[in-house]
Amino acid sequence: MAEPVIVTLDGPAGVGKSTLAKMLAGRLGLAYLDTGAMFRAVGYLLGQGSWDWPEERLAARLEEFRFGLEGAGAQTMLTVDGRALGPEIRTEDVGMWASNVAKLPVVRAFLKKAQQDLARGTSLVAEGRDMGSVVFPAARHKFFLDADPAERARRRFLQLQELGRPADLAELTAQIEARDRQDRTRAEAPLKPAPDALIVDTTDLDLEEVFEHILEAIITKAE
């Protein structure tokens, strides 16, 4: 049986990882693993302030969660305890809760194992913050996407406008910068490229340009 093909896309919030991962998974016929959604789900289900709980309480609660992965491409469905994850985990507050719980070794260890279990025997495109550096260090295709914080905030602002949700650009910029500082400086698995990852600055590139650049790199390496 052939080894699963693993493609990792890492980077901070607002660089287009989710959209690009779905596009790549669809083109390559692979499953799409949204690890950010897993952290958001944990943050949401544990609730505000859970990052201050004793480790024993956190570990016991985490053991109740069971993640699943169904389908491929943009139609891939990530479930927790058999239930599909919805828009309730996509708020800015839950994003900060996810960043808070992501600092905890007990949470990272649990989700690392859950992610590796999902990928066992399944070829996929995994996007997150430490997919290539920590979770799938043996992955053949690794990419780290980055962009200026102001540009990432602008993209998020436009995305929220399209969804009809009110947003403040200055507040979004401050939130992204705060989350960057937290993610890049945490002691446990800080946000950084894997040594063998291809770094792609998306600040001045549109989505299609980034997609074609990554796809070409994957095809070239596979030949």
JSON list of N, CA and C in Angstrom, two decimals, residues 65-105:
[
{"chain": "A", "resi": 65, "resn": "PHE", "atom": "N", "xyz": [-13.58, 14.22, 23.18]},
{"chain": "A", "resi": 65, "resn": "PHE", "atom": "CA", "xyz": [-13.76, 14.68, 21.80]},
{"chain": "A", "resi": 65, "resn": "PHE", "atom": "C", "xyz": [-13.24, 13.64, 20.82]},
{"chain": "A", "resi": 66, "resn": "ARG", "atom": "N", "xyz": [-14.01, 13.41, 19.76]},
{"chain": "A", "resi": 66, "resn": "ARG", "atom": "CA", "xyz": [-13.60, 12.50, 18.70]},
{"chain": "A", "resi": 66, "resn": "ARG", "atom": "C", "xyz": [-13.78, 13.20, 17.36]},
{"chain": "A", "resi": 67, "resn": "PHE", "atom": "N", "xyz": [-12.67, 13.42, 16.67]},
{"chain": "A", "resi": 67, "resn": "PHE", "atom": "CA", "xyz": [-12.71, 14.10, 15.37]},
{"chain": "A", "resi": 67, "resn": "PHE", "atom": "C", "xyz": [-12.82, 13.08, 14.24]},
{"chain": "A", "resi": 68, "resn": "GLY", "atom": "N", "xyz": [-13.49, 13.50, 13.17]},
{"chain": "A", "resi": 68, "resn": "GLY", "atom": "CA", "xyz": [-13.64, 12.66, 11.99]},
{"chain": "A", "resi": 68, "resn": "GLY", "atom": "C", "xyz": [-13.42, 13.46, 10.72]},
{"chain": "A", "resi": 69, "resn": "LEU", "atom": "N", "xyz": [-13.13, 12.78, 9.63]},
{"chain": "A", "resi": 69, "resn": "LEU", "atom": "CA", "xyz": [-12.86, 13.43, 8.35]},
{"chain": "A", "resi": 69, "resn": "LEU", "atom": "C", "xyz": [-13.55, 12.62, 7.26]},
{"chain": "A", "resi": 70, "resn": "GLU", "atom": "N", "xyz": [-14.41, 13.31, 6.48]},
{"chain": "A", "resi": 70, "resn": "GLU", "atom": "CA", "xyz": [-15.16, 12.63, 5.43]},
{"chain": "A", "resi": 70, "resn": "GLU", "atom": "C", "xyz": [-15.06, 13.42, 4.12]},
{"chain": "A", "resi": 71, "resn": "GLY", "atom": "N", "xyz": [-14.93, 12.70, 3.00]},
{"chain": "A", "resi": 71, "resn": "GLY", "atom": "CA", "xyz": [-14.94, 13.35, 1.70]},
{"chain": "A", "resi": 71, "resn": "GLY", "atom": "C", "xyz": [-13.57, 13.85, 1.26]},
{"chain": "A", "resi": 72, "resn": "ALA", "atom": "N", "xyz": [-13.58, 14.70, 0.21]},
{"chain": "A", "resi": 72, "resn": "ALA", "atom": "CA", "xyz": [-12.33, 15.22, -0.36]},
{"chain": "A", "resi": 72, "resn": "ALA", "atom": "C", "xyz": [-12.54, 16.64, -0.87]},
{"chain": "A", "resi": 73, "resn": "GLY", "atom": "N", "xyz": [-11.43, 17.34, -1.09]},
{"chain": "A", "resi": 73, "resn": "GLY", "atom": "CA", "xyz": [-11.49, 18.70, -1.64]},
{"chain": "A", "resi": 73, "resn": "GLY", "atom": "C", "xyz": [-12.27, 19.64, -0.74]},
{"chain": "A", "resi": 74, "resn": "ALA", "atom": "N", "xyz": [-12.93, 20.61, -1.38]},
{"chain": "A", "resi": 74, "resn": "ALA", "atom": "CA", "xyz": [-13.72, 21.59, -0.63]},
{"chain": "A", "resi": 74, "resn": "ALA", "atom": "C", "xyz": [-14.91, 20.96, 0.05]},
{"chain": "A", "resi": 75, "resn": "GLN", "atom": "N", "xyz": [-15.29, 19.76, -0.37]},
{"chain": "A", "resi": 75, "resn": "GLN", "atom": "CA", "xyz": [-16.44, 19.07, 0.22]},
{"chain": "A", "resi": 75, "resn": "GLN", "atom": "C", "xyz": [-16.04, 18.22, 1.44]},
{"chain": "A", "resi": 76, "resn": "THR", "atom": "N", "xyz": [-14.75, 18.22, 1.78]},
{"chain": "A", "resi": 76, "resn": "THR", "atom": "CA", "xyz": [-14.33, 17.47, 2.96]},
{"chain": "A", "resi": 76, "resn": "THR", "atom": "C", "xyz": [-15.04, 18.02, 4.20]},
{"chain": "A", "resi": 77, "resn": "MET", "atom": "N", "xyz": [-15.54, 17.12, 5.02]},
{"chain": "A", "resi": 77, "resn": "MET", "atom": "CA", "xyz": [-16.25, 17.55, 6.23]},
{"chain": "A", "resi": 77, "resn": "MET", "atom": "C", "xyz": [-15.49, 17.09, 7.47]},
{"chain": "A", "resi": 78, "resn": "LEU", "atom": "N", "xyz": [-15.13, 18.07, 8.32]},
{"chain": "A", "resi": 78, "resn": "LEU", "atom": "CA", "xyz": [-14.50, 17.78, 9.60]},
{"chain": "A", "resi": 78, "resn": "LEU", "atom": "C", "xyz": [-15.58, 17.75, 10.66]},
{"chain": "A", "resi": 79, "resn": "THR", "atom": "N", "xyz": [-15.63, 16.67, 11.42]},
{"chain": "A", "resi": 79, "resn": "THR", "atom": "CA", "xyz": [-16.66, 16.53, 12.45]},
{"chain": "A", "resi": 79, "resn": "THR", "atom": "C", "xyz": [-16.02, 16.35, 13.82]},
{"chain": "A", "resi": 80, "resn": "VAL", "atom": "N", "xyz": [-16.76, 16.68, 14.83]},
{"chain": "A", "resi": 80, "resn": "VAL", "atom": "CA", "xyz": [-16.36, 16.40, 16.20]},
{"chain": "A", "resi": 80, "resn": "VAL", "atom": "C", "xyz": [-17.54, 15.72, 16.88]},
{"chain": "A", "resi": 81, "resn": "ASP", "atom": "N", "xyz": [-17.27, 14.53, 17.39]},
{"chain": "A", "resi": 81, "resn": "ASP", "atom": "CA", "xyz": [-18.33, 13.71, 17.98]},
{"chain": "A", "resi": 81, "resn": "ASP", "atom": "C", "xyz": [-19.48, 13.49, 17.01]},
{"chain": "A", "resi": 82, "resn": "GLY", "atom": "N", "xyz": [-19.13, 13.32, 15.72]},
{"chain": "A", "resi": 82, "resn": "GLY", "atom": "CA", "xyz": [-20.12, 13.04, 14.69]},
{"chain": "A", "resi": 82, "resn": "GLY", "atom": "C", "xyz": [-20.89, 14.24, 14.19]},
{"chain": "A", "resi": 83, "resn": "ARG", "atom": "N", "xyz": [-20.57, 15.44, 14.68]},
{"chain": "A", "resi": 83, "resn": "ARG", "atom": "CA", "xyz": [-21.31, 16.64, 14.28]},
{"chain": "A", "resi": 83, "resn": "ARG", "atom": "C", "xyz": [-20.41, 17.56, 13.46]},
{"chain": "A", "resi": 84, "resn": "ALA", "atom": "N", "xyz": [-20.93, 18.03, 12.32]},
{"chain": "A", "resi": 84, "resn": "ALA", "atom": "CA", "xyz": [-20.14, 18.94, 11.48]},
{"chain": "A", "resi": 84, "resn": "ALA", "atom": "C", "xyz": [-19.94, 20.27, 12.19]},
{"chain": "A", "resi": 85, "resn": "LEU", "atom": "N", "xyz": [-18.76, 20.85, 12.03]},
{"chain": "A", "resi": 85, "resn": "LEU", "atom": "CA", "xyz": [-18.46, 22.13, 12.65]},
{"chain": "A", "resi": 85, "resn": "LEU", "atom": "C", "xyz": [-19.10, 23.26, 11.85]},
{"chain": "A", "resi": 86, "resn": "GLY", "atom": "N", "xyz": [-19.73, 24.22, 12.52]},
{"chain": "A", "resi": 86, "resn": "GLY", "atom": "CA", "xyz": [-20.46, 25.29, 11.86]},
{"chain": "A", "resi": 86, "resn": "GLY", "atom": "C", "xyz": [-19.86, 26.66, 12.09]},
{"chain": "A", "resi": 87, "resn": "PRO", "atom": "N", "xyz": [-20.61, 27.71, 11.70]},
{"chain": "A", "resi": 87, "resn": "PRO", "atom": "CA", "xyz": [-20.11, 29.09, 11.79]},
{"chain": "A", "resi": 87, "resn": "PRO", "atom": "C", "xyz": [-19.88, 29.58, 13.22]},
{"chain": "A", "resi": 88, "resn": "GLU", "atom": "N", "xyz": [-20.40, 28.86, 14.20]},
{"chain": "A", "resi": 88, "resn": "GLU", "atom": "CA", "xyz": [-20.22, 29.29, 15.58]},
{"chain": "A", "resi": 88, "resn": "GLU", "atom": "C", "xyz": [-18.75, 29.30, 16.01]},
{"chain": "A", "resi": 89, "resn": "ILE", "atom": "N", "xyz": [-17.90, 28.54, 15.30]},
{"chain": "A", "resi": 89, "resn": "ILE", "atom": "CA", "xyz": [-16.48, 28.51, 15.68]},
{"chain": "A", "resi": 89, "resn": "ILE", "atom": "C", "xyz": [-15.66, 29.56, 14.91]},
{"chain": "A", "resi": 90, "resn": "ARG", "atom": "N", "xyz": [-16.31, 30.33, 14.04]},
{"chain": "A", "resi": 90, "resn": "ARG", "atom": "CA", "xyz": [-15.58, 31.25, 13.16]},
{"chain": "A", "resi": 90, "resn": "ARG", "atom": "C", "xyz": [-15.58, 32.70, 13.62]},
{"chain": "A", "resi": 91, "resn": "THR", "atom": "N", "xyz": [-16.03, 32.98, 14.84]},
{"chain": "A", "resi": 91, "resn": "THR", "atom": "CA", "xyz": [-16.04, 34.36, 15.33]},
{"chain": "A", "resi": 91, "resn": "THR", "atom": "C", "xyz": [-14.64, 34.77, 15.74]},
{"chain": "A", "resi": 92, "resn": "GLU", "atom": "N", "xyz": [-14.41, 36.09, 15.82]},
{"chain": "A", "resi": 92, "resn": "GLU", "atom": "CA", "xyz": [-13.11, 36.60, 16.23]},
{"chain": "A", "resi": 92, "resn": "GLU", "atom": "C", "xyz": [-12.80, 36.20, 17.67]},
{"chain": "A", "resi": 93, "resn": "ASP", "atom": "N", "xyz": [-13.82, 36.19, 18.55]},
{"chain": "A", "resi": 93, "resn": "ASP", "atom": "CA", "xyz": [-13.61, 35.80, 19.94]},
{"chain": "A", "resi": 93, "resn": "ASP", "atom": "C", "xyz": [-13.13, 34.36, 20.03]},
{"chain": "A", "resi": 94, "resn": "VAL", "atom": "N", "xyz": [-13.79, 33.47, 19.29]},
{"chain": "A", "resi": 94, "resn": "VAL", "atom": "CA", "xyz": [-13.39, 32.06, 19.32]},
{"chain": "A", "resi": 94, "resn": "VAL", "atom": "C", "xyz": [-11.98, 31.90, 18.75]},
{"chain": "A", "resi": 95, "resn": "GLY", "atom": "N", "xyz": [-11.62, 32.74, 17.79]},
{"chain": "A", "resi": 95, "resn": "GLY", "atom": "CA", "xyz": [-10.26, 32.71, 17.25]},
{"chain": "A", "resi": 95, "resn": "GLY", "atom": "C", "xyz": [-9.22, 32.99, 18.33]},
{"chain": "A", "resi": 96, "resn": "MET", "atom": "N", "xyz": [-9.51, 33.95, 19.21]},
{"chain": "A", "resi": 96, "resn": "MET", "atom": "CA", "xyz": [-8.60, 34.23, 20.32]},
{"chain": "A", "resi": 96, "resn": "MET", "atom": "C", "xyz": [-8.63, 33.12, 21.35]},
{"chain": "A", "resi": 97, "resn": "TRP", "atom": "N", "xyz": [-9.81, 32.52, 21.60]},
{"chain": "A", "resi": 97, "resn": "TRP", "atom": "CA", "xyz": [-9.87, 31.38, 22.52]},
{"chain": "A", "resi": 97, "resn": "TRP", "atom": "C", "xyz": [-9.01, 30.24, 21.99]},
{"chain": "A", "resi": 98, "resn": "ALA", "atom": "N", "xyz": [-9.08, 30.03, 20.68]},
{"chain": "A", "resi": 98, "resn": "ALA", "atom": "CA", "xyz": [-8.29, 28.97, 20.06]},
{"chain": "A", "resi": 98, "resn": "ALA", "atom": "C", "xyz": [-6.80, 29.24, 20.24]},
{"chain": "A", "resi": 99, "resn": "SER", "atom": "N", "xyz": [-6.40, 30.51, 20.06]},
{"chain": "A", "resi": 99, "resn": "SER", "atom": "CA", "xyz": [-5.00, 30.87, 20.25]},
{"chain": "A", "resi": 99, "resn": "SER", "atom": "C", "xyz": [-4.57, 30.68, 21.69]},
{"chain": "A", "resi": 100, "resn": "ASN", "atom": "N", "xyz": [-5.48, 30.94, 22.63]},
{"chain": "A", "resi": 100, "resn": "ASN", "atom": "CA", "xyz": [-5.17, 30.76, 24.05]},
{"chain": "A", "resi": 100, "resn": "ASN", "atom": "C", "xyz": [-4.97, 29.29, 24.41]},
{"chain": "A", "resi": 101, "resn": "VAL", "atom": "N", "xyz": [-5.89, 28.44, 23.96]},
{"chain": "A", "resi": 101, "resn": "VAL", "atom": "CA", "xyz": [-5.75, 27.01, 24.29]},
{"chain": "A", "resi": 101, "resn": "VAL", "atom": "C", "xyz": [-4.58, 26.39, 23.54]},
{"chain": "A", "resi": 102, "resn": "ALA", "atom": "N", "xyz": [-4.22, 26.99, 22.39]},
{"chain": "A", "resi": 102, "resn": "ALA", "atom": "CA", "xyz": [-3.12, 26.45, 21.59]},
{"chain": "A", "resi": 102, "resn": "ALA", "atom": "C", "xyz": [-1.77, 26.60, 22.30]},
{"chain": "A", "resi": 103, "resn": "LYS", "atom": "N", "xyz": [-1.72, 27.43, 23.32]},
{"chain": "A", "resi": 103, "resn": "LYS", "atom": "CA", "xyz": [-0.48, 27.60, 24.08]},
{"chain": "A", "resi": 103, "resn": "LYS", "atom": "C", "xyz": [-0.25, 26.45, 25.05]},
{"chain": "A", "resi": 104, "resn": "LEU", "atom": "N", "xyz": [-1.28, 25.65, 25.31]},
{"chain": "A", "resi": 104, "resn": "LEU", "atom": "CA", "xyz": [-1.21, 24.63, 26.34]},
{"chain": "A", "resi": 104, "resn": "LEU", "atom": "C", "xyz": [-0.68, 23.30, 25.79]},
{"chain": "A", "resi": 105, "resn": "PRO", "atom": "N", "xyz": [0.40, 22.77, 26.36]},
{"chain": "A", "resi": 105, "resn": "PRO", "atom": "CA", "xyz": [0.96, 21.49, 25.88]},
{"chain": "A", "resi": 105, "resn": "PRO", "atom": "C", "xyz": [-0.05, 20.36, 25.85]}
]
